[in-house]
Short mmCIF file of C-alpha atoms in Angstrom, two decimals:
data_model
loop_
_atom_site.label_atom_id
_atom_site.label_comp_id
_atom_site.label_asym_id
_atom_site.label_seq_id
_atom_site.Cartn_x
_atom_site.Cartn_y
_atom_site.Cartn_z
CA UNK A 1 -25.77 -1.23 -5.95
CA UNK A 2 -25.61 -4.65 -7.67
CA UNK A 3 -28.25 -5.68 -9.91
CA UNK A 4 -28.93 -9.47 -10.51
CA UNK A 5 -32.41 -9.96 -12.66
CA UNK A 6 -31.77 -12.64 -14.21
CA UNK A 7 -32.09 -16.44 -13.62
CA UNK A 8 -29.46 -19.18 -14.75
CA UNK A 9 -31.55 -21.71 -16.88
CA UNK A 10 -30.95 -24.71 -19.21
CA UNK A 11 -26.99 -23.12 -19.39
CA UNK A 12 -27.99 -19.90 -20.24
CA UNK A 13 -29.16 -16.44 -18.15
CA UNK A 14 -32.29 -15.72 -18.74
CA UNK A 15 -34.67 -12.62 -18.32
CA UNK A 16 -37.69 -13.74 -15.72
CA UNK A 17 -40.69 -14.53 -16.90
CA UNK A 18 -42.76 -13.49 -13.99
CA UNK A 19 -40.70 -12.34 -11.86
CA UNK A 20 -40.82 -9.45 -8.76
CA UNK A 21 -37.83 -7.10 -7.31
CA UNK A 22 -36.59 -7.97 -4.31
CA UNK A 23 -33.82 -5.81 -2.50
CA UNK A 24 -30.94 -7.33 -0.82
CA UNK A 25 -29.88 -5.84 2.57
CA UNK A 26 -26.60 -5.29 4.10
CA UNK A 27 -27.29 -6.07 7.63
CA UNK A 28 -23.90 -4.31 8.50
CA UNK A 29 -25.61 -0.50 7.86
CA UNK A 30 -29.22 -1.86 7.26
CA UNK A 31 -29.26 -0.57 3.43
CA UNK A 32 -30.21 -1.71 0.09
CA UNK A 33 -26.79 -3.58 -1.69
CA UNK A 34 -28.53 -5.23 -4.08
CA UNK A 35 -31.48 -5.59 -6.22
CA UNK A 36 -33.34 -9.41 -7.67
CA UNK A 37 -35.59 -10.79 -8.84
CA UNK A 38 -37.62 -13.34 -7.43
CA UNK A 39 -39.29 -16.14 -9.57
CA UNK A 40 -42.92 -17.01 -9.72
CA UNK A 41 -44.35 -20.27 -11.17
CA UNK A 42 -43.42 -19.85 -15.18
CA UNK A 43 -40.04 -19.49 -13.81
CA UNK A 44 -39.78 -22.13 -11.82
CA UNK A 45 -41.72 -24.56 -14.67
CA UNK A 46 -39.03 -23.36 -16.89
CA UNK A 47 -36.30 -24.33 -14.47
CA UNK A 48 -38.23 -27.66 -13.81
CA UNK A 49 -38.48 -28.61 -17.50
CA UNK A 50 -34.93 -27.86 -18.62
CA UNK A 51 -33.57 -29.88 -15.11
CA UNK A 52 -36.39 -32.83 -16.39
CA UNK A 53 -35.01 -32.89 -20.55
CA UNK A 54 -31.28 -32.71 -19.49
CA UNK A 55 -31.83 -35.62 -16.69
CA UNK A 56 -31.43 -38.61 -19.59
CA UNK A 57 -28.28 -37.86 -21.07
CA UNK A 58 -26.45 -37.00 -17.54
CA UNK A 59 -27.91 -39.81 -15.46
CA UNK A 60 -26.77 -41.87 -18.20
CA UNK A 61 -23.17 -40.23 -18.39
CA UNK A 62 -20.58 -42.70 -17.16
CA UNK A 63 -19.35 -41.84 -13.01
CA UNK A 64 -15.79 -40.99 -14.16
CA UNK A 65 -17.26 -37.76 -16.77
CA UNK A 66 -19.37 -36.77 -13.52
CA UNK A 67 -16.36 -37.11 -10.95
CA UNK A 68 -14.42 -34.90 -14.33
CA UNK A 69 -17.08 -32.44 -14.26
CA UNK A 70 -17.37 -32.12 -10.39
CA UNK A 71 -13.32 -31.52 -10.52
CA UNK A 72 -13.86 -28.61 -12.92
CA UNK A 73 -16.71 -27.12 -11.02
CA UNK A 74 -14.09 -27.63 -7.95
CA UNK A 75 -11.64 -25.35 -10.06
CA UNK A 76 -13.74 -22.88 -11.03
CA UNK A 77 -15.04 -22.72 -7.37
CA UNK A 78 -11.43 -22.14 -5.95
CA UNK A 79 -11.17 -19.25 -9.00
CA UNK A 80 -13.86 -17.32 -7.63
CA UNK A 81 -13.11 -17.63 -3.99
CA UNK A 82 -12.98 -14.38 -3.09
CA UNK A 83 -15.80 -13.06 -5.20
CA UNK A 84 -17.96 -15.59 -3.22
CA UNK A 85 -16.15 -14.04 -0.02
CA UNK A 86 -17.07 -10.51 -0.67
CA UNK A 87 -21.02 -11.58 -2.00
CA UNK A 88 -21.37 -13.43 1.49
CA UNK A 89 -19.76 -10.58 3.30
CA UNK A 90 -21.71 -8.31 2.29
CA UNK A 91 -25.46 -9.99 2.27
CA UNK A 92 -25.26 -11.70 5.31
CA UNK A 93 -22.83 -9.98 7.63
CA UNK A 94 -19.81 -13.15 7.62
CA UNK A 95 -16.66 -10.97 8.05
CA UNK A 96 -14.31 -11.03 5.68
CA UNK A 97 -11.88 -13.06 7.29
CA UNK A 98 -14.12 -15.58 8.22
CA UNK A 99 -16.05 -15.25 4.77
CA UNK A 100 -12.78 -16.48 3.10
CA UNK A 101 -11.49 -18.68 5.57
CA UNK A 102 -14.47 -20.66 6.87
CA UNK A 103 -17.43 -19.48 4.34
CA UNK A 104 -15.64 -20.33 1.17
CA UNK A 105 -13.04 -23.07 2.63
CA UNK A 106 -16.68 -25.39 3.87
CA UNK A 107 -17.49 -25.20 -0.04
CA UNK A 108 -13.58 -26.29 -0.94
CA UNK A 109 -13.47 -28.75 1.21
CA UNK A 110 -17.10 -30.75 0.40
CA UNK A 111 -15.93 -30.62 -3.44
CA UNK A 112 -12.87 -31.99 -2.79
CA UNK A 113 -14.56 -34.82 -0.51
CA UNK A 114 -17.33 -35.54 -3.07
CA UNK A 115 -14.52 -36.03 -5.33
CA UNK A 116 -12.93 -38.28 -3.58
CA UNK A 117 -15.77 -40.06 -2.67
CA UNK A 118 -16.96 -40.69 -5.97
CA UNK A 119 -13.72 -42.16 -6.76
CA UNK A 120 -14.32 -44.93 -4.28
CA UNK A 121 -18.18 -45.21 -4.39
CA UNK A 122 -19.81 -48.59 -5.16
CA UNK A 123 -21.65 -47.40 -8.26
CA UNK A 124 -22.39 -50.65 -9.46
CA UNK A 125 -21.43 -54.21 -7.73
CA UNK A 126 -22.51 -57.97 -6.82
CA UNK A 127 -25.28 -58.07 -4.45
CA UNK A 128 -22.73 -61.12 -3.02
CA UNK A 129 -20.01 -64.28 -4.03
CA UNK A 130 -22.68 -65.87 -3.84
CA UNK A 131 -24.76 -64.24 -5.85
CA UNK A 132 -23.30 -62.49 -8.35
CA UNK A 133 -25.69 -62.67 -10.61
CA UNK A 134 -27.81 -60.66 -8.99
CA UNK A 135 -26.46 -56.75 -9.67
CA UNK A 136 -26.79 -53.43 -7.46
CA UNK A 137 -27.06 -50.35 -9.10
CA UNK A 138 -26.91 -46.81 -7.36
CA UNK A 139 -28.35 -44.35 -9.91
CA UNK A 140 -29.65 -40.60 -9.63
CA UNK A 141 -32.65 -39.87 -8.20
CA UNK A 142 -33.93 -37.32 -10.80
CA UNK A 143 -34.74 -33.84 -10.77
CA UNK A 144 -33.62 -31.97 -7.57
CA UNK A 145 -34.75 -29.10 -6.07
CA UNK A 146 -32.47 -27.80 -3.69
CA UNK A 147 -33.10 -25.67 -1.12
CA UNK A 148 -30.33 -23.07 0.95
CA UNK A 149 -30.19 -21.04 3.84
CA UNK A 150 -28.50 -17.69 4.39
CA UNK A 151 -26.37 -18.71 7.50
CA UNK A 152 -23.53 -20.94 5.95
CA UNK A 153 -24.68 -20.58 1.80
CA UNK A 154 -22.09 -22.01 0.10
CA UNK A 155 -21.28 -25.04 3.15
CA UNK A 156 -25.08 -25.61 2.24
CA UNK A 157 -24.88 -24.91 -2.12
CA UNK A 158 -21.92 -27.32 -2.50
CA UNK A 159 -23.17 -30.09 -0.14
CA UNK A 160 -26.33 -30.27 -2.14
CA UNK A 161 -24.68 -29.59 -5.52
CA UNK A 162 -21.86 -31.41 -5.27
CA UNK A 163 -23.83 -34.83 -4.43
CA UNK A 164 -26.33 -34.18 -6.36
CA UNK A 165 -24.15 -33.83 -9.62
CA UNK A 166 -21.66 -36.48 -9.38
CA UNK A 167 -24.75 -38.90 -8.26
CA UNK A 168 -26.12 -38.00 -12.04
CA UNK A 169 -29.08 -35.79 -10.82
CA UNK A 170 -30.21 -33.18 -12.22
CA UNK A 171 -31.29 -29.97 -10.41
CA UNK A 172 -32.99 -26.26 -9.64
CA UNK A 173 -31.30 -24.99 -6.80
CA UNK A 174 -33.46 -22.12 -4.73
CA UNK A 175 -30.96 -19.76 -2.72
CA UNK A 176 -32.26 -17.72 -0.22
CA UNK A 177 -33.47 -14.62 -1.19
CA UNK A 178 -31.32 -12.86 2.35
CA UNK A 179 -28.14 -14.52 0.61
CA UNK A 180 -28.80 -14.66 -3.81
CA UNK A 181 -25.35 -12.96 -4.82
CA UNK A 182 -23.16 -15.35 -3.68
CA UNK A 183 -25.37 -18.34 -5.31
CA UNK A 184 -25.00 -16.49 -8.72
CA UNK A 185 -21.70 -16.26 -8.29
CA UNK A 186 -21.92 -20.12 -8.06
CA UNK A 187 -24.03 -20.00 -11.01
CA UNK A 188 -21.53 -18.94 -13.13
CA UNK A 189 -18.76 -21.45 -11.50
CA UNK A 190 -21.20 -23.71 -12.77
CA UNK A 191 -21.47 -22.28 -16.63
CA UNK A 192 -17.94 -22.12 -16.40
CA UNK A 193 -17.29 -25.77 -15.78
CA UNK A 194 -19.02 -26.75 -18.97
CA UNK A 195 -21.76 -28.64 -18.00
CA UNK A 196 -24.55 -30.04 -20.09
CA UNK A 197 -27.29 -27.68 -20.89
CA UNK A 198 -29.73 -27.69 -18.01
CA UNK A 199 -27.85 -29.86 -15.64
CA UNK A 200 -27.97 -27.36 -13.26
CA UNK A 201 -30.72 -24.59 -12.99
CA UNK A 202 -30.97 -21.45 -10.73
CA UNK A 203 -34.41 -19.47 -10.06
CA UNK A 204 -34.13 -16.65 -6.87
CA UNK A 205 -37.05 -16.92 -4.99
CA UNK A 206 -38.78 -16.50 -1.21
CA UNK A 207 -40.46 -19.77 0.54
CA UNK A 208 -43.82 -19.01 -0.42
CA UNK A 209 -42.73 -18.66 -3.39
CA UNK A 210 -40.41 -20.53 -5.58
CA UNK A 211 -39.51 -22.96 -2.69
CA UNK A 212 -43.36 -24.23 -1.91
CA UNK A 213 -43.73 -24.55 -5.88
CA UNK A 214 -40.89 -26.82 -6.36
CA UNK A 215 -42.09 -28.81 -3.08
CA UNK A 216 -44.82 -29.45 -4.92
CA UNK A 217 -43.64 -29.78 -8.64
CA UNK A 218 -45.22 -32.77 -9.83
CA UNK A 219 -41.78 -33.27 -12.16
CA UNK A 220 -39.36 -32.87 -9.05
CA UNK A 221 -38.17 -35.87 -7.62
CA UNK A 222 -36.32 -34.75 -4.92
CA UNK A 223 -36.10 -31.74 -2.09
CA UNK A 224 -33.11 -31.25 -0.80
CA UNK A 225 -34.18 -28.47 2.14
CA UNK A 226 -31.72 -27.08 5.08
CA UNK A 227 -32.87 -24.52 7.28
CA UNK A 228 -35.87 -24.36 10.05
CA UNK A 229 -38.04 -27.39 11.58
CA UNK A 230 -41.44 -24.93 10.83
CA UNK A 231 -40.35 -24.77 7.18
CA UNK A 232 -39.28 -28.71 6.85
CA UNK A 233 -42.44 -29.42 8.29
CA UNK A 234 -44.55 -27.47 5.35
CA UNK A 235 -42.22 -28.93 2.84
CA UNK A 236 -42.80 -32.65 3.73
CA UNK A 237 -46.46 -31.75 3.72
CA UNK A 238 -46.37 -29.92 0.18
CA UNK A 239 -44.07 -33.02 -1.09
CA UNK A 240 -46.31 -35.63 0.49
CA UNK A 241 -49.16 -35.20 -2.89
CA UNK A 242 -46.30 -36.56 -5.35
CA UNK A 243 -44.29 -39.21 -3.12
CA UNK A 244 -41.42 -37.44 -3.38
CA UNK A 245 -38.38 -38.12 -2.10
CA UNK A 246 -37.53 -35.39 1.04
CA UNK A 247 -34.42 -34.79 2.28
CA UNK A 248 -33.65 -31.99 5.48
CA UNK A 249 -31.06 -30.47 7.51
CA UNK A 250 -32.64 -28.47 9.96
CA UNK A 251 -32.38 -26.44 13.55
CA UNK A 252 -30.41 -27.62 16.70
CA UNK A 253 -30.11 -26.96 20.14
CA UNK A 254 -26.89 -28.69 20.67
CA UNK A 255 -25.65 -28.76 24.56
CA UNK A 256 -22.29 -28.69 25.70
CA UNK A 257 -21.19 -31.32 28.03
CA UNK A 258 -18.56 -30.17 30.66
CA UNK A 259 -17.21 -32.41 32.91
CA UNK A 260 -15.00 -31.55 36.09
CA UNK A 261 -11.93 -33.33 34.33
CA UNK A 262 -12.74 -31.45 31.12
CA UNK A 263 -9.37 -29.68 29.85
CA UNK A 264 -8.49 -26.10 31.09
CA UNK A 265 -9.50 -24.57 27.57
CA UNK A 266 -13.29 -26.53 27.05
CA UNK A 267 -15.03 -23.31 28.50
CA UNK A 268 -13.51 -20.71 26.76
CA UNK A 269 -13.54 -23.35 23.54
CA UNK A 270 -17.17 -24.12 23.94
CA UNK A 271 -18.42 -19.94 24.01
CA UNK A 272 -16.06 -18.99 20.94
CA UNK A 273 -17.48 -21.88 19.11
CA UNK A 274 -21.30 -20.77 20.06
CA UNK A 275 -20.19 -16.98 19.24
CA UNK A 276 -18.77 -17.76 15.71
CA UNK A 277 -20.67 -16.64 12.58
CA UNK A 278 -22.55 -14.67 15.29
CA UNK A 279 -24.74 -17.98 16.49
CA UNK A 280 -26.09 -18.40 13.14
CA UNK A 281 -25.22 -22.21 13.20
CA UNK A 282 -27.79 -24.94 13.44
CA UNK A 283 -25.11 -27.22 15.32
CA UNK A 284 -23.96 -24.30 17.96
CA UNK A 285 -23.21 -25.34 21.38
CA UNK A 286 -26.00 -23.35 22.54
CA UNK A 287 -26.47 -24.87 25.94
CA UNK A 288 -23.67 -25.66 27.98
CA UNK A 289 -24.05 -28.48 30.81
CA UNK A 290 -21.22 -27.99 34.09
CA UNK A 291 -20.53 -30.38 36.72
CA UNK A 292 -21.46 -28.79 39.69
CA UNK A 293 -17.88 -28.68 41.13
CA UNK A 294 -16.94 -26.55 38.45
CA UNK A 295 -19.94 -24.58 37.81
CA UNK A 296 -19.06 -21.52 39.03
CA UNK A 297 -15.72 -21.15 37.60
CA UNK A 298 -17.28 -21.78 34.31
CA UNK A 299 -19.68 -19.38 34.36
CA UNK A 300 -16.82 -16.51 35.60
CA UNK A 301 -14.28 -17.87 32.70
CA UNK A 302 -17.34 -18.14 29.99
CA UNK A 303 -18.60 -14.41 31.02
CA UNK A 304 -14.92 -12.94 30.38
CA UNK A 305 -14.64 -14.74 27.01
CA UNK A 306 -17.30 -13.81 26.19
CA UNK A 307 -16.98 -9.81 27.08
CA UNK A 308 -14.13 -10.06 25.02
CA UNK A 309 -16.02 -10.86 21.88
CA UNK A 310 -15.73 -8.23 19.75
CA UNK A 311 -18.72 -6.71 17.26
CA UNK A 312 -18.21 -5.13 13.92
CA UNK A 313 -18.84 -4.52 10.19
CA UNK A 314 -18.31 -7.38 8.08
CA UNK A 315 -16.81 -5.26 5.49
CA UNK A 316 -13.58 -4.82 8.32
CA UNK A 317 -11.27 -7.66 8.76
CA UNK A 318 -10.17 -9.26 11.75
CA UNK A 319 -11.46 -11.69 14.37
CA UNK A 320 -14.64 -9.79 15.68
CA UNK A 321 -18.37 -11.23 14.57
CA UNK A 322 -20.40 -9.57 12.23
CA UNK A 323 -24.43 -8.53 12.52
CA UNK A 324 -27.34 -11.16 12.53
CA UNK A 325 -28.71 -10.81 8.96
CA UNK A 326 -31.85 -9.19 8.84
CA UNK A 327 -34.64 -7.21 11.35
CA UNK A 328 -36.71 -9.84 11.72
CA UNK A 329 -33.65 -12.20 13.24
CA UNK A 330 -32.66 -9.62 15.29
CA UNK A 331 -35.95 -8.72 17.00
CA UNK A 332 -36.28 -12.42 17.86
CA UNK A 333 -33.27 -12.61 19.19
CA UNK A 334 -33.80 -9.13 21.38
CA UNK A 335 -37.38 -10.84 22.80
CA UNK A 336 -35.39 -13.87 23.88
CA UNK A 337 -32.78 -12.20 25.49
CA UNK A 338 -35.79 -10.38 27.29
CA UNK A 339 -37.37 -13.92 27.79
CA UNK A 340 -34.41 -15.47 29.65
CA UNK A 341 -34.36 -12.04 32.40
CA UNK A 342 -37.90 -12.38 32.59
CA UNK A 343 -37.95 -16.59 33.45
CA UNK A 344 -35.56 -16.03 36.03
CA UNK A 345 -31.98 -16.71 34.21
CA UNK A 346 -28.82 -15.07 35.72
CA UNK A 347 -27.64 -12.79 32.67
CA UNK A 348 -23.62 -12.84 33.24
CA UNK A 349 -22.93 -10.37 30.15
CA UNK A 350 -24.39 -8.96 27.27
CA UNK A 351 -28.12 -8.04 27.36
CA UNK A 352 -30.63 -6.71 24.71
CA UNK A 353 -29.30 -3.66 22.69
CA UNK A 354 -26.67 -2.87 20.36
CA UNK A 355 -23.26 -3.40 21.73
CA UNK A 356 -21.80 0.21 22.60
CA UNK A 357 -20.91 2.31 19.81
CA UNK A 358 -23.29 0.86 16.88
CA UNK A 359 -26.48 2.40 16.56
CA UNK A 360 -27.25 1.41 13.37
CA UNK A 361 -27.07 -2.31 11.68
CA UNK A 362 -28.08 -5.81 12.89
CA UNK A 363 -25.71 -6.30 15.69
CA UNK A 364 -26.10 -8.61 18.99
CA UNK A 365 -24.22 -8.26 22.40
CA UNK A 366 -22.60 -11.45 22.74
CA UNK A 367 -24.55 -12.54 26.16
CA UNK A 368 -24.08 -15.26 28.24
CA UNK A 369 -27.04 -16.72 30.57
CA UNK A 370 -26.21 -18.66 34.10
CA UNK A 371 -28.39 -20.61 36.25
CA UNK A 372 -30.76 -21.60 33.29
CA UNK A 373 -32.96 -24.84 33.70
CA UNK A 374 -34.14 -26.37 30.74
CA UNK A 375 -37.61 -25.62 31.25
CA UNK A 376 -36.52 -21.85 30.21
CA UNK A 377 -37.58 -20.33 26.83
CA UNK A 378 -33.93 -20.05 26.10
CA UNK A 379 -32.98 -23.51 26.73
CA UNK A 380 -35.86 -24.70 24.37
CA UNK A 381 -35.81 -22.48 21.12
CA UNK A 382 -33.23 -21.88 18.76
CA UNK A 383 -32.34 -18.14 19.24
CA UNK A 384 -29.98 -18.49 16.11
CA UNK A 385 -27.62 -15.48 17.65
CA UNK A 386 -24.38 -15.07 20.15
CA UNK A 387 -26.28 -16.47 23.33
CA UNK A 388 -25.18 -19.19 25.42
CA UNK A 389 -27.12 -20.43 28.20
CA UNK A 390 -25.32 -22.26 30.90
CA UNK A 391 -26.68 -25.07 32.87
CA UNK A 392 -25.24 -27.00 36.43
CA UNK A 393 -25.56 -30.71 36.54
CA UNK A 394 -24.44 -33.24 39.14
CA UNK A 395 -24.45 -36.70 37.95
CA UNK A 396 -23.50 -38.25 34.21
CA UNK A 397 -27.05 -39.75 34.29
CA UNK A 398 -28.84 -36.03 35.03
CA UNK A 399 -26.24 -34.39 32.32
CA UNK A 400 -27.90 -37.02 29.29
CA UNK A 401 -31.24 -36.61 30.65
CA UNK A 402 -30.80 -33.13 30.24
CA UNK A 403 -29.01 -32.85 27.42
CA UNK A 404 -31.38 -35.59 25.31
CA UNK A 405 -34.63 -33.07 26.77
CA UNK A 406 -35.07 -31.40 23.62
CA UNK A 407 -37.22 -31.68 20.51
CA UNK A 408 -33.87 -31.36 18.31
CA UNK A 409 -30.88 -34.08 18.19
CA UNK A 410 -28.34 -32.16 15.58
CA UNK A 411 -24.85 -31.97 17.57
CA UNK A 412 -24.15 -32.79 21.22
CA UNK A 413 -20.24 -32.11 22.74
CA UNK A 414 -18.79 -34.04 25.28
CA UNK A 415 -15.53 -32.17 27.20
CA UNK A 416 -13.98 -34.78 29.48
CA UNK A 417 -10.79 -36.93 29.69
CA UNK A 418 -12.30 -39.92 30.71
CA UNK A 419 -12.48 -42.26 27.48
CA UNK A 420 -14.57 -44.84 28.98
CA UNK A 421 -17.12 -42.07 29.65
CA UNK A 422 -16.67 -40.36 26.22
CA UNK A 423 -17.74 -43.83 24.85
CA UNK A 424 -20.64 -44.20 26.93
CA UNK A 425 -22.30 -40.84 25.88
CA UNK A 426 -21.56 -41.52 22.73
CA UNK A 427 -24.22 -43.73 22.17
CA UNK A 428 -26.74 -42.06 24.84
CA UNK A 429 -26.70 -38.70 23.26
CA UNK A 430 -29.68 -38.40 20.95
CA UNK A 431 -28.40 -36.71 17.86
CA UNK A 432 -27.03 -37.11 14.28
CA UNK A 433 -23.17 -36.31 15.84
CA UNK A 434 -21.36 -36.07 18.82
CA UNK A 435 -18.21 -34.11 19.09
CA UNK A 436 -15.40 -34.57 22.09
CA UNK A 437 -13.21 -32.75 23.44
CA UNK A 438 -12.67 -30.17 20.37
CA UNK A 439 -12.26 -32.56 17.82
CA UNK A 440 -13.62 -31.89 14.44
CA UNK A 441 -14.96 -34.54 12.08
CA UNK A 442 -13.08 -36.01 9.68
CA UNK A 443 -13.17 -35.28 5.82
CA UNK A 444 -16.23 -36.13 4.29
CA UNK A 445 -17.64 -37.50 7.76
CA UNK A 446 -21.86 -37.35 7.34
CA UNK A 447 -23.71 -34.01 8.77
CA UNK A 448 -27.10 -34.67 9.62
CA UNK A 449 -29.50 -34.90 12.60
CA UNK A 450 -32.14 -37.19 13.85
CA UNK A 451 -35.88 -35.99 15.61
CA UNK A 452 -36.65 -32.25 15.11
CA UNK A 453 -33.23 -31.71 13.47
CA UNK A 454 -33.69 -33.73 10.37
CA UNK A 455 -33.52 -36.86 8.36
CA UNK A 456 -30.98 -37.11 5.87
CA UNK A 457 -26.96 -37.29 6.01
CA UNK A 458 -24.65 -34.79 4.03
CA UNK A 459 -20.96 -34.83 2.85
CA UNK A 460 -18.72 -37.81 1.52
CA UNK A 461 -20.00 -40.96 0.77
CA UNK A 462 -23.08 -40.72 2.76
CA UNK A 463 -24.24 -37.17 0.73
CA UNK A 464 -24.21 -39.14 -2.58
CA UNK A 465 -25.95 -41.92 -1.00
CA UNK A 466 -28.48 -39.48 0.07
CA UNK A 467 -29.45 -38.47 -4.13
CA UNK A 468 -29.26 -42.37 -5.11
CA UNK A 469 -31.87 -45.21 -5.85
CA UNK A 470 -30.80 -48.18 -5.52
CA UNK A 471 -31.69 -50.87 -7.90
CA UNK A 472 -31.48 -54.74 -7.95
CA UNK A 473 -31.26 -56.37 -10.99
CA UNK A 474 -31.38 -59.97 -11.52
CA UNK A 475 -30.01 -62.46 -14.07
CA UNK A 476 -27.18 -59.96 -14.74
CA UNK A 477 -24.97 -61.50 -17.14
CA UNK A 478 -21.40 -63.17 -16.27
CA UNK A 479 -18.45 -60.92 -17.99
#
């Protein structure tokens, strides 16, 4: 069993100073992997004042040393990749396959677009020709606390990090406790890029805990928070006392437009992409909309793909999907399952229960809902595990109103090959980003929500805009 008691403060690993066991479990066989320690509040003072000396000297370090230092935490990172792999494999069920391909390659790629970004950002310019005497400044924020979920940890560690080091911030980043081995891992990426003493600062710790004491740190400046609306909610109201700046990333309930001229591989696109990481992703397709003319071919195509979703150990390679991470997910996900047969949904495959031949570990049938209306449980929360609901619609106009019915505005898809209609509900669909027809977003494009699903923007240029102030000074002198 690993054992990880010790906290990475003002560049050094320290012993806790108040600090409480906490067991790590493998939600592949349900048993102990690891042992922590979580903080209490001298820890998290300690972290706080070492993040507060350092800030000076690195908020003052000229862009170009950051952008250096950001390309040797980027190094280090790529050095460790598959110790991260096997960390995240293991605490929160992301096989290995797509623990090193997707898990790790998120945290590659953001590092490599912060870099870039950096390169071109703005750091300092004219306000206008007009008026160039009058200078803009973007400079850090302060001290950051930043705040991770389990689901995608190092996607979530390096968009946070990354930004929030190049921008000149200092920071005490607060894994969760489900996922801590793969964020000391990062830890010592971090100690091994050389950084100033207590640039960057890392105290394990629950909500309650660590995370509601740096909320409401009177020397943090910042929270940086990804993960559910209930928690974003308690940390805007514990950062509210000291004005500080808040900054979340939080649930979706993205649907899944599918028009009747949608190509022949958007269904069977649309429930592999809601299946991967086992539905553990805020901006899943959770709710896909059919035309009515194709309706019920949809629901027979999406019930075979998904029966052929396979369910295993993360520790095995290959292309299956892994457990849910913990009890408590998995009982939540079990009641909604029972919700949707008890409100009336068709269920086309899966069901409660373990999938046949595990009877012990966190694991979810892939299931697949029909005939679901939005009023339904189902179509409302965010079950955070690999279950689609599928909805008919008969008009463009019912498919927005439908799709826009929701508290959260994360990630909406559009399948269709009309352009002039892709356009159209591109600016109709409520939320933060709006992807068509497969197509990813581009490098360092901005991931963020608006309404239930958040308020800031991460990644690229728009992450490091996120950890800036921006400053006018006037009467700046000509060169």
């Amino acid at each position: 069993m690993i054992e990880r008691r010790q906290f990475y403060i003002n560049g050094a690993w320290v012993d806790p100073l108040d600090g409480r066991d906490h067991e790590v479990i493998d939600p592949s066989t349900e048993e102990p992997c690891a042992v922590i320690s979580l903080g209490g509040q001298a820890d998290t003072d300690a972290a706080v004042a070492a993040a507060k000396a350092a800030l000076p000297g690195w908020m003052g370090t000229p862009p170009e040393e950051r952008i250096a230092a950001l390309e040797r935490v980027y190094a280090a990172y790529k050095e460790r990749a598959e110790d991260l792999a096997q960390a995240m494999s293991m605490e929160m069920g992301a096989p290995l396959d797509l623990a090193r391909s997707s898990q790790v390659g998120a945290g590659i790629n953001h590092l490599k677009n912060f870099i870039n970004a950096a390169k071109a950002f703005e750091w300092e310019k004219p306000l206008s020709p007009d008026h160039p005497d009058t200078r803009i400044l973007h400079e850090a924020v302060g001290v950051c606390a930043l705040i991770t979920p389990w689901n995608w940890p190092m996607n979530q560690v390096t968009l946070k990090v990354g930004a929030a080091l190049v921008a000149g911030n200092t920071m005490v980043l607060k894994p969760s406790e489900e996922s801590p081995i793969d964020a000391m891992v990062f830890a010592e990426i971090m100690d091994a890029a050389d950084l100033p003493r207590g640039v960057f600062n890392l105290v394990n710790g629950d909500g309650a805990g660590v995370g509601s004491q740096l909320s409401s740190h009177a020397d943090v400046d910042m929270v940086s928070f990804t993960g559910s609306t209930r928690a974003g909610i308690l940390i805007s109201k514990a950062a509210a006392d000291s004005l500080k700046r808040v900054h979340l990333e939080l649930g979706g309930k993205g649907a899944n437009l599918v028009f009747a001229d949608a190509d022949e591989k958007a269904v069977k696109r649309g429930v592999l992409h809601m299946m991967n990481n086992s539905g553990q992703s805020c901006n899943a397709p959770s709710r896909m909309l059919v035309e009515s003319s194709r309706y019920d071919a949809a629901v027979e195509e999406a019930a075979a793909t998904a029966a052929k979703v396979t369910v295993g150990p993360a520790s095995e390679e290959g292309r299956h999907i892994g457990p849910v991470v913990n009890k408590t997910q998995w009982e939540k996900i079990q009641d909604l399952i029972q919700k949707g047969i008890d409100e009336g949904a068709r269920l086309v495959t899966g069901g409660t229960g373990r999938p046949d031949g595990l009877n012990k570990g966190f694991y979810v049938r892939p299931t697949v809902f029909a005939d679901v209306t939005n009023d339904m449980t189902i179509a409302r929360e965010e079950i955070f595990g690999p279950v689609l609901s599928i909805m008919k619609f008969d008009t463009e106009e019912e498919a927005v109103r439908i799709a826009n019915d929701t508290p959260y505005g994360l990630t909406n898809y559009v399948q269709s090959e009309d352009a002039e209609r892709r356009h159209r509900l591109s600016r109709q669909l409520r939320s933060g980003m709006v992807e068509m027809n497969g197509k990813s977003r581009g490098p360092g494009a901005p991931f963020g929500g608006m309404k239930a699903s958040g308020n800031g923007r991460e990644g690229g240029s728009w992450g490091i805009h996120d950890f800036v102030e921006v400053k006018a000074v006037s009467g700046w002198a000509a060169e």
